[in-house]
Amino acid sequence: KQAFTNLSLLLTNRDYWFISVATFVRYGTFAAFQALWAGPFLIEVMGYSAIRTGNLILLMNVGFIIGCPLLGTLSDRVFKTRKGLIVFCLLLMGTIFLVLNALSPTTSLFVVAPIFFAFGLTASGGMLMYPHIKDLMPQEMPGAAMTGINFFNMLGPAVFLQGLGILMQHLYPEASRGPAAFDAAFLVCMVCLAGSALLYLFTAGKQLN
């Protein structure tokens, strides 16, 4: 009976749904780019070699790895809040997608590399959503709360990986991996991230001790 009560409490909690939407979009867009679309973009649009492309994707993952403990430390010890950092990271991710639209084969690698590192760094801000929902729910149900948002976290890549490809193929059937197709896909990611950041502003923000 208690389990059903906890589930009902979770599913009727506005913060749970807003955080779930944000983690769906955040990890969906990141995984779609990192696992699939970054390679074709760098090779076919930017004209990079496979080795340079692999190094840039590696740099993005290094940013993610560094960002997890860094943002955790900032939220716990410096800013004493998770909500503000999460919103900032969502907005910055959206901005980076917009910047990707402005890149061209003539853009210096010294510009592109920091962008990819920053992308991974800001994407790691999504890890703060787990302790955030844990902070907002009763002490007896942190497992259910974090499992609940993790479902949407895993659903995001499934939707964005396929969805962006379908979108690009539909809009540009003759050049589904050309610059215009990627511009459209990145614009969709940017709008989704901006929308999720806006929703996140309406979640409760618990001040940490």
Short mmCIF file of C-alpha atoms in Angstrom, two decimals:
data_model
loop_
_atom_site.label_atom_id
_atom_site.label_comp_id
_atom_site.label_asym_id
_atom_site.label_seq_id
_atom_site.Cartn_x
_atom_site.Cartn_y
_atom_site.Cartn_z
CA LYS A 1 0.00 0.00 0.00
CA GLN A 2 2.82 2.40 0.87
CA ALA A 3 4.44 1.77 -2.49
CA PHE A 4 1.28 2.82 -4.33
CA THR A 5 0.96 5.87 -2.11
CA ASN A 6 4.51 6.90 -2.91
CA LEU A 7 3.94 6.34 -6.63
CA SER A 8 0.80 8.45 -6.55
CA LEU A 9 2.66 11.21 -4.72
CA LEU A 10 5.41 11.13 -7.32
CA LEU A 11 3.12 11.16 -10.35
CA THR A 12 1.05 14.04 -9.03
CA ASN A 13 4.10 16.15 -8.21
CA ARG A 14 4.66 19.00 -10.67
CA ASP A 15 8.39 19.13 -9.97
CA TYR A 16 8.74 15.49 -10.96
CA TRP A 17 7.25 16.12 -14.41
CA PHE A 18 9.21 19.31 -15.05
CA ILE A 19 12.48 17.62 -14.08
CA SER A 20 11.57 14.56 -16.16
CA VAL A 21 10.99 16.72 -19.24
CA ALA A 22 14.32 18.45 -18.69
CA THR A 23 16.29 15.24 -18.30
CA PHE A 24 14.50 13.77 -21.34
CA VAL A 25 15.60 16.72 -23.48
CA ARG A 26 19.03 17.20 -21.93
CA TYR A 27 20.25 13.63 -22.30
CA GLY A 28 18.29 13.05 -25.49
CA THR A 29 19.98 15.90 -27.33
CA PHE A 30 23.40 15.18 -25.87
CA ALA A 31 23.33 11.45 -26.63
CA ALA A 32 21.92 11.98 -30.12
CA PHE A 33 24.77 14.32 -30.95
CA GLN A 34 27.55 12.54 -29.08
CA ALA A 35 26.66 8.99 -30.13
CA LEU A 36 25.49 9.54 -33.71
CA TRP A 37 25.26 12.95 -35.32
CA ALA A 38 28.55 14.57 -34.25
CA GLY A 39 30.52 12.23 -36.50
CA PRO A 40 28.62 12.92 -39.75
CA PHE A 41 28.50 16.62 -38.93
CA LEU A 42 32.24 16.92 -38.43
CA ILE A 43 33.19 14.72 -41.38
CA GLU A 44 30.58 15.65 -43.98
CA VAL A 45 29.83 19.27 -43.11
CA MET A 46 33.06 20.46 -41.51
CA GLY A 47 35.29 18.32 -43.74
CA TYR A 48 37.35 16.89 -40.87
CA SER A 49 39.26 13.62 -40.98
CA ALA A 50 38.07 10.61 -39.01
CA ILE A 51 40.94 11.06 -36.53
CA ARG A 52 40.20 14.72 -35.88
CA THR A 53 36.51 13.91 -35.55
CA GLY A 54 37.24 11.18 -33.03
CA ASN A 55 39.46 13.50 -31.02
CA LEU A 56 36.76 16.17 -30.84
CA ILE A 57 34.15 13.63 -29.71
CA LEU A 58 36.64 12.38 -27.12
CA LEU A 59 37.13 15.96 -25.94
CA MET A 60 33.38 16.32 -25.53
CA ASN A 61 33.34 13.21 -23.34
CA VAL A 62 36.30 14.50 -21.32
CA GLY A 63 34.25 17.64 -20.67
CA PHE A 64 31.37 15.50 -19.45
CA ILE A 65 33.62 13.48 -17.14
CA ILE A 66 35.20 16.61 -15.66
CA GLY A 67 31.85 18.36 -15.39
CA CYS A 68 30.17 15.76 -13.20
CA PRO A 69 32.34 16.22 -10.07
CA LEU A 70 32.96 19.90 -10.84
CA LEU A 71 29.29 20.88 -11.03
CA GLY A 72 28.50 18.66 -8.06
CA THR A 73 31.10 20.51 -6.02
CA LEU A 74 29.84 23.90 -7.20
CA SER A 75 26.25 23.04 -6.31
CA ASP A 76 27.09 21.60 -2.89
CA ARG A 77 29.83 23.90 -1.67
CA VAL A 78 29.78 27.14 -3.63
CA PHE A 79 26.34 28.11 -4.91
CA LYS A 80 24.39 25.90 -2.49
CA THR A 81 21.73 25.24 -5.12
CA ARG A 82 21.11 22.74 -7.88
CA LYS A 83 18.28 24.46 -9.73
CA GLY A 84 20.28 27.52 -10.80
CA LEU A 85 23.17 25.49 -12.18
CA ILE A 86 20.83 23.14 -14.03
CA VAL A 87 18.98 26.01 -15.71
CA PHE A 88 22.30 27.63 -16.64
CA CYS A 89 23.58 24.39 -18.17
CA LEU A 90 20.38 23.81 -20.16
CA LEU A 91 20.54 27.33 -21.58
CA LEU A 92 24.23 27.01 -22.39
CA MET A 93 23.64 23.69 -24.15
CA GLY A 94 20.98 25.35 -26.26
CA THR A 95 23.34 28.21 -27.04
CA ILE A 96 26.05 25.76 -28.12
CA PHE A 97 23.65 24.13 -30.57
CA LEU A 98 23.02 27.58 -31.98
CA VAL A 99 26.78 28.17 -32.25
CA LEU A 100 27.18 24.85 -34.09
CA ASN A 101 24.91 26.27 -36.78
CA ALA A 102 27.37 29.13 -37.28
CA LEU A 103 30.44 26.91 -37.74
CA SER A 104 31.97 26.43 -41.17
CA PRO A 105 34.90 24.41 -42.57
CA THR A 106 37.03 27.56 -42.25
CA THR A 107 36.38 27.90 -38.50
CA SER A 108 39.59 27.47 -36.54
CA LEU A 109 40.04 24.25 -34.62
CA PHE A 110 40.99 26.43 -31.64
CA VAL A 111 37.38 27.61 -31.69
CA VAL A 112 35.72 24.28 -32.40
CA ALA A 113 37.60 22.30 -29.75
CA PRO A 114 36.54 24.47 -26.76
CA ILE A 115 32.95 24.37 -28.04
CA PHE A 116 32.94 20.58 -27.96
CA PHE A 117 34.55 20.51 -24.53
CA ALA A 118 32.00 23.02 -23.23
CA PHE A 119 29.19 20.97 -24.69
CA GLY A 120 30.20 17.92 -22.68
CA LEU A 121 30.82 20.02 -19.58
CA THR A 122 27.39 21.63 -19.62
CA ALA A 123 25.62 18.38 -20.51
CA SER A 124 26.94 16.90 -17.27
CA GLY A 125 24.73 19.38 -15.43
CA GLY A 126 21.91 16.92 -15.97
CA MET A 127 23.44 14.72 -13.27
CA LEU A 128 22.33 17.34 -10.76
CA MET A 129 18.71 16.55 -11.58
CA TYR A 130 18.95 13.30 -9.61
CA PRO A 131 19.89 14.88 -6.27
CA HIS A 132 17.47 17.72 -7.04
CA ILE A 133 14.43 15.43 -7.23
CA LYS A 134 15.78 13.53 -4.22
CA ASP A 135 15.92 16.78 -2.23
CA LEU A 136 12.33 17.66 -3.14
CA MET A 137 10.69 14.33 -2.30
CA PRO A 138 10.01 12.79 1.13
CA GLN A 139 12.95 10.95 2.69
CA GLU A 140 11.27 7.56 2.37
CA MET A 141 11.07 7.63 -1.44
CA PRO A 142 14.32 8.90 -3.02
CA GLY A 143 14.77 5.65 -4.93
CA ALA A 144 11.37 5.88 -6.60
CA ALA A 145 11.91 9.54 -7.43
CA MET A 146 15.31 9.04 -9.06
CA THR A 147 14.18 5.91 -10.88
CA GLY A 148 11.20 7.84 -12.18
CA ILE A 149 13.25 10.58 -13.80
CA ASN A 150 15.82 8.04 -15.00
CA PHE A 151 13.12 6.45 -17.13
CA PHE A 152 12.75 9.72 -19.05
CA ASN A 153 16.52 10.15 -19.10
CA MET A 154 16.85 6.86 -21.01
CA LEU A 155 13.81 7.58 -23.18
CA GLY A 156 15.35 10.82 -24.45
CA PRO A 157 18.10 9.27 -26.63
CA ALA A 158 15.65 6.75 -28.09
CA VAL A 159 13.45 9.60 -29.28
CA PHE A 160 16.08 12.14 -30.34
CA LEU A 161 18.41 9.67 -32.07
CA GLN A 162 15.63 8.55 -34.38
CA GLY A 163 13.61 11.75 -34.39
CA LEU A 164 16.39 14.00 -35.63
CA GLY A 165 17.21 11.58 -38.42
CA ILE A 166 13.58 11.40 -39.51
CA LEU A 167 13.35 15.19 -39.41
CA MET A 168 16.47 15.67 -41.52
CA GLN A 169 15.36 13.06 -44.04
CA HIS A 170 11.88 14.58 -44.26
CA LEU A 171 13.02 18.18 -44.71
CA TYR A 172 15.97 17.49 -46.99
CA PRO A 173 15.44 14.10 -48.69
CA GLU A 174 18.14 14.82 -51.26
CA ALA A 175 20.70 16.06 -48.74
CA SER A 176 19.69 14.65 -45.38
CA ARG A 177 23.23 15.03 -44.03
CA GLY A 178 24.00 18.38 -45.57
CA PRO A 179 24.55 21.68 -43.76
CA ALA A 180 20.90 22.76 -44.00
CA ALA A 181 19.68 19.47 -42.51
CA PHE A 182 22.03 19.79 -39.56
CA ASP A 183 21.03 23.42 -39.10
CA ALA A 184 17.40 22.34 -38.77
CA ALA A 185 18.24 19.52 -36.35
CA PHE A 186 20.38 21.76 -34.16
CA LEU A 187 17.67 24.42 -34.14
CA VAL A 188 15.14 21.87 -32.89
CA CYS A 189 17.56 20.83 -30.12
CA MET A 190 18.10 24.46 -29.15
CA VAL A 191 14.36 25.17 -28.94
CA CYS A 192 13.74 22.02 -26.89
CA LEU A 193 16.53 22.89 -24.45
CA ALA A 194 15.31 26.47 -24.09
CA GLY A 195 11.79 25.21 -23.42
CA SER A 196 12.98 22.72 -20.81
CA ALA A 197 15.03 25.45 -19.10
CA LEU A 198 11.93 27.62 -18.96
CA LEU A 199 9.94 24.79 -17.38
CA TYR A 200 12.74 24.18 -14.90
CA LEU A 201 12.41 27.72 -13.60
CA PHE A 202 9.06 26.66 -12.12
CA THR A 203 10.53 23.79 -10.07
CA ALA A 204 11.13 24.27 -6.38
CA GLY A 205 14.66 25.35 -5.54
CA LYS A 206 15.90 23.98 -2.23
CA GLN A 207 18.74 25.90 -0.63
CA LEU A 208 21.49 23.54 0.50
CA ASN A 209 23.10 23.86 3.90
#
